[in-house]
Amino acid sequence: MAYKVQIITSLCCGTSNCVEEAPEAFEMDEDRGLALVRSPQASDGDLLRGAEACPMQAIQLTDPTGRRVYP
Ligand code: SF4
């Protein structure tokens, strides 16, 4: 469905879970110790898997209508 993804950097504490679970979608900014969206066009499944792995719920997904999908 082409989710939109946003990382709330004020919540990110750099655990890398999202990158480990979905390296196609997320990567680490090693200098800042924060996650980045590597590919906004990553599959919905990859985006959701990465978001669900985040202990801080820092990764927010919305559907094309703007409805919150996660968290
Ligand atoms: S899993 Fe969450 S807290 Fe950890 S690096 Fe990714 S976005 Fe940041």
PDB file of N, CA, C and O and ligand atoms in Angstrom:
ATOM      1  N   MET A   1       0.822  -1.215   0.000  1.00  0.00           N
ATOM      2  CA  MET A   1       0.000   0.000   0.000  1.00  0.00           C
ATOM      3  C   MET A   1       0.848   1.254   0.000  1.00  0.00           C
ATOM      4  O   MET A   1       0.359   2.364  -0.035  1.00  0.00           O
ATOM      5  N   ALA A   2       2.173   1.105   0.073  1.00  0.00           N
ATOM      6  CA  ALA A   2       3.091   2.242   0.070  1.00  0.00           C
ATOM      7  C   ALA A   2       2.936   3.127   1.305  1.00  0.00           C
ATOM      8  O   ALA A   2       2.467   4.261   1.232  1.00  0.00           O
ATOM      9  N   TYR A   3       3.338   2.551   2.432  1.00  0.00           N
ATOM     10  CA  TYR A   3       3.340   3.331   3.671  1.00  0.00           C
ATOM     11  C   TYR A   3       4.338   4.476   3.574  1.00  0.00           C
ATOM     12  O   TYR A   3       5.375   4.365   2.918  1.00  0.00           O
ATOM     13  N   LYS A   4       4.028   5.558   4.274  1.00  0.00           N
ATOM     14  CA  LYS A   4       4.993   6.634   4.469  1.00  0.00           C
ATOM     15  C   LYS A   4       5.678   6.390   5.811  1.00  0.00           C
ATOM     16  O   LYS A   4       5.041   5.984   6.778  1.00  0.00           O
ATOM     17  N   VAL A   5       6.979   6.672   5.856  1.00  0.00           N
ATOM     18  CA  VAL A   5       7.755   6.373   7.060  1.00  0.00           C
ATOM     19  C   VAL A   5       8.436   7.634   7.562  1.00  0.00           C
ATOM     20  O   VAL A   5       8.904   8.465   6.788  1.00  0.00           O
ATOM     21  N   GLN A   6       8.453   7.760   8.896  1.00  0.00           N
ATOM     22  CA  GLN A   6       9.140   8.882   9.531  1.00  0.00           C
ATOM     23  C   GLN A   6       9.806   8.377  10.806  1.00  0.00           C
ATOM     24  O   GLN A   6       9.178   7.642  11.587  1.00  0.00           O
ATOM     25  N   ILE A   7      11.049   8.764  11.012  1.00  0.00           N
ATOM     26  CA  ILE A   7      11.728   8.436  12.267  1.00  0.00           C
ATOM     27  C   ILE A   7      11.706   9.673  13.154  1.00  0.00           C
ATOM     28  O   ILE A   7      12.142  10.755  12.734  1.00  0.00           O
ATOM     29  N   ILE A   8      11.168   9.509  14.353  1.00  0.00           N
ATOM     30  CA  ILE A   8      11.156  10.603  15.319  1.00  0.00           C
ATOM     31  C   ILE A   8      12.510  10.576  16.027  1.00  0.00           C
ATOM     32  O   ILE A   8      12.736   9.776  16.946  1.00  0.00           O
ATOM     33  N   THR A   9      13.428  11.428  15.580  1.00  0.00           N
ATOM     34  CA  THR A   9      14.805  11.313  16.046  1.00  0.00           C
ATOM     35  C   THR A   9      14.944  11.631  17.532  1.00  0.00           C
ATOM     36  O   THR A   9      15.862  11.141  18.180  1.00  0.00           O
ATOM     37  N   SER A  10      14.011  12.398  18.071  1.00  0.00           N
ATOM     38  CA  SER A  10      14.090  12.703  19.504  1.00  0.00           C
ATOM     39  C   SER A  10      13.796  11.466  20.352  1.00  0.00           C
ATOM     40  O   SER A  10      14.142  11.425  21.532  1.00  0.00           O
ATOM     41  N   LEU A  11      13.169  10.454  19.743  1.00  0.00           N
ATOM     42  CA  LEU A  11      12.888   9.203  20.458  1.00  0.00           C
ATOM     43  C   LEU A  11      13.957   8.148  20.212  1.00  0.00           C
ATOM     44  O   LEU A  11      14.107   7.215  21.002  1.00  0.00           O
ATOM     45  N   CYS A  12      14.691   8.259  19.113  1.00  0.00           N
ATOM     46  CA  CYS A  12      15.664   7.228  18.744  1.00  0.00           C
ATOM     47  C   CYS A  12      16.829   7.245  19.722  1.00  0.00           C
ATOM     48  O   CYS A  12      17.410   8.295  20.002  1.00  0.00           O
ATOM     49  N   CYS A  13      17.176   6.046  20.232  1.00  0.00           N
ATOM     50  CA  CYS A  13      18.322   5.945  21.144  1.00  0.00           C
ATOM     51  C   CYS A  13      19.414   5.053  20.565  1.00  0.00           C
ATOM     52  O   CYS A  13      20.287   4.587  21.289  1.00  0.00           O
ATOM     53  N   GLY A  14      19.341   4.781  19.268  1.00  0.00           N
ATOM     54  CA  GLY A  14      20.467   4.179  18.571  1.00  0.00           C
ATOM     55  C   GLY A  14      20.700   2.700  18.797  1.00  0.00           C
ATOM     56  O   GLY A  14      21.824   2.228  18.672  1.00  0.00           O
ATOM     57  N   THR A  15      19.659   1.950  19.091  1.00  0.00           N
ATOM     58  CA  THR A  15      19.847   0.526  19.370  1.00  0.00           C
ATOM     59  C   THR A  15      20.117  -0.309  18.121  1.00  0.00           C
ATOM     60  O   THR A  15      20.580  -1.441  18.241  1.00  0.00           O
ATOM     61  N   SER A  16      19.789   0.192  16.962  1.00  0.00           N
ATOM     62  CA  SER A  16      19.996  -0.479  15.665  1.00  0.00           C
ATOM     63  C   SER A  16      19.048  -1.639  15.393  1.00  0.00           C
ATOM     64  O   SER A  16      19.219  -2.344  14.389  1.00  0.00           O
ATOM     65  N   ASN A  17      18.085  -1.882  16.252  1.00  0.00           N
ATOM     66  CA  ASN A  17      17.156  -3.000  16.011  1.00  0.00           C
ATOM     67  C   ASN A  17      16.502  -2.883  14.637  1.00  0.00           C
ATOM     68  O   ASN A  17      16.314  -3.879  13.945  1.00  0.00           O
ATOM     69  N   CYS A  18      16.130  -1.674  14.264  1.00  0.00           N
ATOM     70  CA  CYS A  18      15.438  -1.478  12.990  1.00  0.00           C
ATOM     71  C   CYS A  18      16.323  -1.886  11.821  1.00  0.00           C
ATOM     72  O   CYS A  18      15.856  -2.506  10.865  1.00  0.00           O
ATOM     73  N   VAL A  19      17.607  -1.559  11.919  1.00  0.00           N
ATOM     74  CA  VAL A  19      18.545  -1.895  10.852  1.00  0.00           C
ATOM     75  C   VAL A  19      18.760  -3.404  10.795  1.00  0.00           C
ATOM     76  O   VAL A  19      18.825  -4.001   9.718  1.00  0.00           O
ATOM     77  N   GLU A  20      18.858  -4.020  11.952  1.00  0.00           N
ATOM     78  CA  GLU A  20      19.062  -5.476  11.979  1.00  0.00           C
ATOM     79  C   GLU A  20      17.856  -6.201  11.385  1.00  0.00           C
ATOM     80  O   GLU A  20      18.016  -7.195  10.676  1.00  0.00           O
ATOM     81  N   GLU A  21      16.674  -5.706  11.661  1.00  0.00           N
ATOM     82  CA  GLU A  21      15.460  -6.382  11.180  1.00  0.00           C
ATOM     83  C   GLU A  21      15.112  -6.036   9.738  1.00  0.00           C
ATOM     84  O   GLU A  21      14.512  -6.855   9.047  1.00  0.00           O
ATOM     85  N   ALA A  22      15.475  -4.838   9.319  1.00  0.00           N
ATOM     86  CA  ALA A  22      15.072  -4.400   7.974  1.00  0.00           C
ATOM     87  C   ALA A  22      16.164  -3.514   7.351  1.00  0.00           C
ATOM     88  O   ALA A  22      15.968  -2.314   7.157  1.00  0.00           O
ATOM     89  N   PRO A  23      17.304  -4.131   7.020  1.00  0.00           N
ATOM     90  CA  PRO A  23      18.413  -3.338   6.464  1.00  0.00           C
ATOM     91  C   PRO A  23      18.097  -2.744   5.102  1.00  0.00           C
ATOM     92  O   PRO A  23      18.773  -1.809   4.666  1.00  0.00           O
ATOM     93  N   GLU A  24      17.068  -3.272   4.434  1.00  0.00           N
ATOM     94  CA  GLU A  24      16.680  -2.690   3.148  1.00  0.00           C
ATOM     95  C   GLU A  24      16.046  -1.313   3.348  1.00  0.00           C
ATOM     96  O   GLU A  24      16.068  -0.477   2.447  1.00  0.00           O
ATOM     97  N   ALA A  25      15.489  -1.097   4.522  1.00  0.00           N
ATOM     98  CA  ALA A  25      14.715   0.117   4.763  1.00  0.00           C
ATOM     99  C   ALA A  25      15.434   1.144   5.638  1.00  0.00           C
ATOM    100  O   ALA A  25      15.203   2.351   5.485  1.00  0.00           O
ATOM    101  N   PHE A  26      16.277   0.652   6.550  1.00  0.00           N
ATOM    102  CA  PHE A  26      16.875   1.558   7.544  1.00  0.00           C
ATOM    103  C   PHE A  26      18.391   1.383   7.594  1.00  0.00           C
ATOM    104  O   PHE A  26      18.917   0.314   7.302  1.00  0.00           O
ATOM    105  N   GLU A  27      19.071   2.459   7.978  1.00  0.00           N
ATOM    106  CA  GLU A  27      20.517   2.395   8.187  1.00  0.00           C
ATOM    107  C   GLU A  27      20.865   3.329   9.337  1.00  0.00           C
ATOM    108  O   GLU A  27      20.050   4.170   9.732  1.00  0.00           O
ATOM    109  N   MET A  28      22.081   3.161   9.852  1.00  0.00           N
ATOM    110  CA  MET A  28      22.497   4.009  10.969  1.00  0.00           C
ATOM    111  C   MET A  28      23.320   5.183  10.461  1.00  0.00           C
ATOM    112  O   MET A  28      24.168   5.037   9.587  1.00  0.00           O
ATOM    113  N   ASP A  29      23.081   6.342  11.035  1.00  0.00           N
ATOM    114  CA  ASP A  29      23.986   7.478  10.911  1.00  0.00           C
ATOM    115  C   ASP A  29      24.986   7.300  12.035  1.00  0.00           C
ATOM    116  O   ASP A  29      24.690   7.624  13.192  1.00  0.00           O
ATOM    117  N   GLU A  30      26.137   6.739  11.709  1.00  0.00           N
ATOM    118  CA  GLU A  30      27.091   6.360  12.758  1.00  0.00           C
ATOM    119  C   GLU A  30      27.610   7.591  13.504  1.00  0.00           C
ATOM    120  O   GLU A  30      27.931   7.514  14.691  1.00  0.00           O
ATOM    121  N   ASP A  31      27.719   8.719  12.825  1.00  0.00           N
ATOM    122  CA  ASP A  31      28.236   9.920  13.488  1.00  0.00           C
ATOM    123  C   ASP A  31      27.289  10.395  14.583  1.00  0.00           C
ATOM    124  O   ASP A  31      27.721  10.796  15.657  1.00  0.00           O
ATOM    125  N   ARG A  32      25.995  10.332  14.290  1.00  0.00           N
ATOM    126  CA  ARG A  32      25.012  10.847  15.244  1.00  0.00           C
ATOM    127  C   ARG A  32      24.444   9.755  16.132  1.00  0.00           C
ATOM    128  O   ARG A  32      23.764  10.045  17.117  1.00  0.00           O
ATOM    129  N   GLY A  33      24.667   8.495  15.755  1.00  0.00           N
ATOM    130  CA  GLY A  33      24.121   7.395  16.542  1.00  0.00           C
ATOM    131  C   GLY A  33      22.617   7.284  16.435  1.00  0.00           C
ATOM    132  O   GLY A  33      21.954   6.820  17.370  1.00  0.00           O
ATOM    133  N   LEU A  34      22.088   7.673  15.287  1.00  0.00           N
ATOM    134  CA  LEU A  34      20.646   7.661  15.069  1.00  0.00           C
ATOM    135  C   LEU A  34      20.331   6.892  13.794  1.00  0.00           C
ATOM    136  O   LEU A  34      21.144   6.818  12.875  1.00  0.00           O
ATOM    137  N   ALA A  35      19.118   6.345  13.757  1.00  0.00           N
ATOM    138  CA  ALA A  35      18.683   5.649  12.555  1.00  0.00           C
ATOM    139  C   ALA A  35      18.226   6.641  11.497  1.00  0.00           C
ATOM    140  O   ALA A  35      17.741   7.736  11.807  1.00  0.00           O
ATOM    141  N   LEU A  36      18.398   6.231  10.242  1.00  0.00           N
ATOM    142  CA  LEU A  36      17.930   6.984   9.085  1.00  0.00           C
ATOM    143  C   LEU A  36      17.071   6.063   8.230  1.00  0.00           C
ATOM    144  O   LEU A  36      17.254   4.847   8.243  1.00  0.00           O
ATOM    145  N   VAL A  37      16.170   6.651   7.484  1.00  0.00           N
ATOM    146  CA  VAL A  37      15.457   5.885   6.473  1.00  0.00           C
ATOM    147  C   VAL A  37      16.395   5.721   5.283  1.00  0.00           C
ATOM    148  O   VAL A  37      16.826   6.697   4.680  1.00  0.00           O
ATOM    149  N   ARG A  38      16.730   4.485   4.987  1.00  0.00           N
ATOM    150  CA  ARG A  38      17.625   4.217   3.856  1.00  0.00           C
ATOM    151  C   ARG A  38      16.850   4.268   2.551  1.00  0.00           C
ATOM    152  O   ARG A  38      17.333   4.779   1.545  1.00  0.00           O
ATOM    153  N   SER A  39      15.636   3.686   2.589  1.00  0.00           N
ATOM    154  CA  SER A  39      14.826   3.635   1.375  1.00  0.00           C
ATOM    155  C   SER A  39      13.359   3.849   1.707  1.00  0.00           C
ATOM    156  O   SER A  39      12.684   2.933   2.178  1.00  0.00           O
ATOM    157  N   PRO A  40      12.854   5.063   1.462  1.00  0.00           N
ATOM    158  CA  PRO A  40      11.422   5.307   1.696  1.00  0.00           C
ATOM    159  C   PRO A  40      10.539   4.418   0.829  1.00  0.00           C
ATOM    160  O   PRO A  40       9.362   4.229   1.138  1.00  0.00           O
ATOM    161  N   GLN A  41      11.122   3.887  -0.256  1.00  0.00           N
ATOM    162  CA  GLN A  41      10.354   3.021  -1.160  1.00  0.00           C
ATOM    163  C   GLN A  41      10.443   1.545  -0.768  1.00  0.00           C
ATOM    164  O   GLN A  41       9.987   0.684  -1.516  1.00  0.00           O
ATOM    165  N   ALA A  42      11.059   1.268   0.366  1.00  0.00           N
ATOM    166  CA  ALA A  42      11.121  -0.124   0.823  1.00  0.00           C
ATOM    167  C   ALA A  42       9.704  -0.679   0.945  1.00  0.00           C
ATOM    168  O   ALA A  42       8.733   0.072   1.064  1.00  0.00           O
ATOM    169  N   SER A  43       9.613  -1.998   0.914  1.00  0.00           N
ATOM    170  CA  SER A  43       8.288  -2.621   0.963  1.00  0.00           C
ATOM    171  C   SER A  43       7.604  -2.324   2.304  1.00  0.00           C
ATOM    172  O   SER A  43       8.267  -2.082   3.319  1.00  0.00           O
ATOM    173  N   ASP A  44       6.287  -2.355   2.265  1.00  0.00           N
ATOM    174  CA  ASP A  44       5.534  -2.153   3.508  1.00  0.00           C
ATOM    175  C   ASP A  44       5.963  -3.162   4.564  1.00  0.00           C
ATOM    176  O   ASP A  44       6.062  -2.835   5.750  1.00  0.00           O
ATOM    177  N   GLY A  45       6.211  -4.402   4.130  1.00  0.00           N
ATOM    178  CA  GLY A  45       6.615  -5.439   5.081  1.00  0.00           C
ATOM    179  C   GLY A  45       7.931  -5.109   5.756  1.00  0.00           C
ATOM    180  O   GLY A  45       8.071  -5.286   6.973  1.00  0.00           O
ATOM    181  N   ASP A  46       8.892  -4.616   4.988  1.00  0.00           N
ATOM    182  CA  ASP A  46      10.185  -4.245   5.576  1.00  0.00           C
ATOM    183  C   ASP A  46      10.023  -3.058   6.518  1.00  0.00           C
ATOM    184  O   ASP A  46      10.601  -3.037   7.612  1.00  0.00           O
ATOM    185  N   LEU A  47       9.252  -2.060   6.098  1.00  0.00           N
ATOM    186  CA  LEU A  47       9.051  -0.882   6.956  1.00  0.00           C
ATOM    187  C   LEU A  47       8.383  -1.276   8.270  1.00  0.00           C
ATOM    188  O   LEU A  47       8.792  -0.833   9.351  1.00  0.00           O
ATOM    189  N   LEU A  48       7.383  -2.139   8.176  1.00  0.00           N
ATOM    190  CA  LEU A  48       6.665  -2.533   9.384  1.00  0.00           C
ATOM    191  C   LEU A  48       7.545  -3.392  10.288  1.00  0.00           C
ATOM    192  O   LEU A  48       7.538  -3.221  11.514  1.00  0.00           O
ATOM    193  N   ARG A  49       8.317  -4.277   9.705  1.00  0.00           N
ATOM    194  CA  ARG A  49       9.193  -5.130  10.517  1.00  0.00           C
ATOM    195  C   ARG A  49      10.204  -4.274  11.281  1.00  0.00           C
ATOM    196  O   ARG A  49      10.477  -4.502  12.459  1.00  0.00           O
ATOM    197  N   GLY A  50      10.772  -3.281  10.611  1.00  0.00           N
ATOM    198  CA  GLY A  50      11.709  -2.395  11.289  1.00  0.00           C
ATOM    199  C   GLY A  50      11.032  -1.578  12.373  1.00  0.00           C
ATOM    200  O   GLY A  50      11.568  -1.417  13.471  1.00  0.00           O
ATOM    201  N   ALA A  51       9.850  -1.068  12.073  1.00  0.00           N
ATOM    202  CA  ALA A  51       9.131  -0.243  13.056  1.00  0.00           C
ATOM    203  C   ALA A  51       8.768  -1.056  14.288  1.00  0.00           C
ATOM    204  O   ALA A  51       8.919  -0.589  15.428  1.00  0.00           O
ATOM    205  N   GLU A  52       8.330  -2.282  14.069  1.00  0.00           N
ATOM    206  CA  GLU A  52       7.925  -3.121  15.200  1.00  0.00           C
ATOM    207  C   GLU A  52       9.116  -3.515  16.069  1.00  0.00           C
ATOM    208  O   GLU A  52       8.946  -3.830  17.246  1.00  0.00           O
ATOM    209  N   ALA A  53      10.317  -3.485  15.489  1.00  0.00           N
ATOM    210  CA  ALA A  53      11.511  -3.863  16.248  1.00  0.00           C
ATOM    211  C   ALA A  53      12.014  -2.737  17.140  1.00  0.00           C
ATOM    212  O   ALA A  53      12.869  -2.966  17.993  1.00  0.00           O
ATOM    213  N   CYS A  54      11.489  -1.539  16.954  1.00  0.00           N
ATOM    214  CA  CYS A  54      12.010  -0.380  17.697  1.00  0.00           C
ATOM    215  C   CYS A  54      11.433  -0.339  19.107  1.00  0.00           C
ATOM    216  O   CYS A  54      10.223  -0.232  19.283  1.00  0.00           O
ATOM    217  N   PRO A  55      12.312  -0.382  20.115  1.00  0.00           N
ATOM    218  CA  PRO A  55      11.821  -0.369  21.492  1.00  0.00           C
ATOM    219  C   PRO A  55      11.261   0.983  21.924  1.00  0.00           C
ATOM    220  O   PRO A  55      10.581   1.085  22.938  1.00  0.00           O
ATOM    221  N   MET A  56      11.552   2.023  21.148  1.00  0.00           N
ATOM    222  CA  MET A  56      11.126   3.378  21.499  1.00  0.00           C
ATOM    223  C   MET A  56       9.900   3.829  20.714  1.00  0.00           C
ATOM    224  O   MET A  56       9.425   4.944  20.900  1.00  0.00           O
ATOM    225  N   GLN A  57       9.420   2.978  19.817  1.00  0.00           N
ATOM    226  CA  GLN A  57       8.330   3.356  18.912  1.00  0.00           C
ATOM    227  C   GLN A  57       8.657   4.667  18.200  1.00  0.00           C
ATOM    228  O   GLN A  57       7.811   5.560  18.049  1.00  0.00           O
ATOM    229  N   ALA A  58       9.913   4.755  17.770  1.00  0.00           N
ATOM    230  CA  ALA A  58      10.381   5.973  17.111  1.00  0.00           C
ATOM    231  C   ALA A  58      10.086   5.997  15.623  1.00  0.00           C
ATOM    232  O   ALA A  58      10.276   7.023  14.968  1.00  0.00           O
ATOM    233  N   ILE A  59       9.658   4.844  15.085  1.00  0.00           N
ATOM    234  CA  ILE A  59       9.394   4.762  13.648  1.00  0.00           C
ATOM    235  C   ILE A  59       7.884   4.765  13.440  1.00  0.00           C
ATOM    236  O   ILE A  59       7.184   3.853  13.887  1.00  0.00           O
ATOM    237  N   GLN A  60       7.408   5.791  12.780  1.00  0.00           N
ATOM    238  CA  GLN A  60       5.976   5.950  12.571  1.00  0.00           C
ATOM    239  C   GLN A  60       5.631   5.690  11.112  1.00  0.00           C
ATOM    240  O   GLN A  60       6.303   6.186  10.207  1.00  0.00           O
ATOM    241  N   LEU A  61       4.581   4.922  10.914  1.00  0.00           N
ATOM    242  CA  LEU A  61       4.113   4.598   9.571  1.00  0.00           C
ATOM    243  C   LEU A  61       2.688   5.102   9.394  1.00  0.00           C
ATOM    244  O   LEU A  61       1.854   4.950  10.291  1.00  0.00           O
ATOM    245  N   THR A  62       2.434   5.695   8.237  1.00  0.00           N
ATOM    246  CA  THR A  62       1.073   6.100   7.886  1.00  0.00           C
ATOM    247  C   THR A  62       0.748   5.545   6.503  1.00  0.00           C
ATOM    248  O   THR A  62       1.648   5.310   5.688  1.00  0.00           O
ATOM    249  N   ASP A  63      -0.528   5.329   6.263  1.00  0.00           N
ATOM    250  CA  ASP A  63      -0.927   4.861   4.938  1.00  0.00           C
ATOM    251  C   ASP A  63      -1.136   6.077   4.023  1.00  0.00           C
ATOM    252  O   ASP A  63      -1.021   7.227   4.468  1.00  0.00           O
ATOM    253  N   PRO A  64      -1.379   5.854   2.742  1.00  0.00           N
ATOM    254  CA  PRO A  64      -1.481   6.986   1.804  1.00  0.00           C
ATOM    255  C   PRO A  64      -2.592   7.974   2.142  1.00  0.00           C
ATOM    256  O   PRO A  64      -2.567   9.118   1.662  1.00  0.00           O
ATOM    257  N   THR A  65      -3.552   7.565   2.952  1.00  0.00           N
ATOM    258  CA  THR A  65      -4.611   8.494   3.337  1.00  0.00           C
ATOM    259  C   THR A  65      -4.232   9.301   4.575  1.00  0.00           C
ATOM    260  O   THR A  65      -4.999  10.153   5.024  1.00  0.00           O
ATOM    261  N   GLY A  66      -3.052   9.025   5.146  1.00  0.00           N
ATOM    262  CA  GLY A  66      -2.619   9.735   6.340  1.00  0.00           C
ATOM    263  C   GLY A  66      -3.002   9.044   7.640  1.00  0.00           C
ATOM    264  O   GLY A  66      -2.667   9.546   8.721  1.00  0.00           O
ATOM    265  N   ARG A  67      -3.658   7.882   7.537  1.00  0.00           N
ATOM    266  CA  ARG A  67      -4.050   7.153   8.738  1.00  0.00           C
ATOM    267  C   ARG A  67      -2.823   6.472   9.352  1.00  0.00           C
ATOM    268  O   ARG A  67      -2.020   5.881   8.641  1.00  0.00           O
ATOM    269  N   ARG A  68      -2.696   6.599  10.666  1.00  0.00           N
ATOM    270  CA  ARG A  68      -1.576   5.976  11.358  1.00  0.00           C
ATOM    271  C   ARG A  68      -1.680   4.470  11.267  1.00  0.00           C
ATOM    272  O   ARG A  68      -2.706   3.885  11.602  1.00  0.00           O
ATOM    273  N   VAL A  69      -0.601   3.836  10.836  1.00  0.00           N
ATOM    274  CA  VAL A  69      -0.526   2.375  10.761  1.00  0.00           C
ATOM    275  C   VAL A  69       0.241   1.822  11.952  1.00  0.00           C
ATOM    276  O   VAL A  69      -0.130   0.790  12.511  1.00  0.00           O
ATOM    277  N   TYR A  70       1.330   2.501  12.336  1.00  0.00           N
ATOM    278  CA  TYR A  70       2.150   2.061  13.457  1.00  0.00           C
ATOM    279  C   TYR A  70       2.886   3.248  14.017  1.00  0.00           C
ATOM    280  O   TYR A  70       3.364   4.071  13.231  1.00  0.00           O
ATOM    281  N   PRO A  71       3.083   3.409  15.338  1.00  0.00           N
ATOM    282  CA  PRO A  71       2.557   2.511  16.380  1.00  0.00           C
ATOM    283  C   PRO A  71       1.091   2.811  16.653  1.00  0.00           C
ATOM    284  O   PRO A  71       0.601   3.849  16.309  1.00  0.00           O
TER     285      PRO A  71
HETATM  286  S1  SF4 B   1      15.256   0.581  16.582  1.00  0.00           S
HETATM  287 FE1  SF4 B   1      14.365   2.595  17.123  1.00  0.00          FE
HETATM  288  S2  SF4 B   1      15.706   3.397  18.733  1.00  0.00           S
HETATM  289 FE2  SF4 B   1      16.814   1.749  17.711  1.00  0.00          FE
HETATM  290  S3  SF4 B   1      18.024   2.777  16.091  1.00  0.00           S
HETATM  291 FE3  SF4 B   1      16.083   2.113  15.156  1.00  0.00          FE
HETATM  292  S4  SF4 B   1      14.739   3.921  15.344  1.00  0.00           S
HETATM  293 FE4  SF4 B   1      16.431   4.215  16.770  1.00  0.00          FE
END
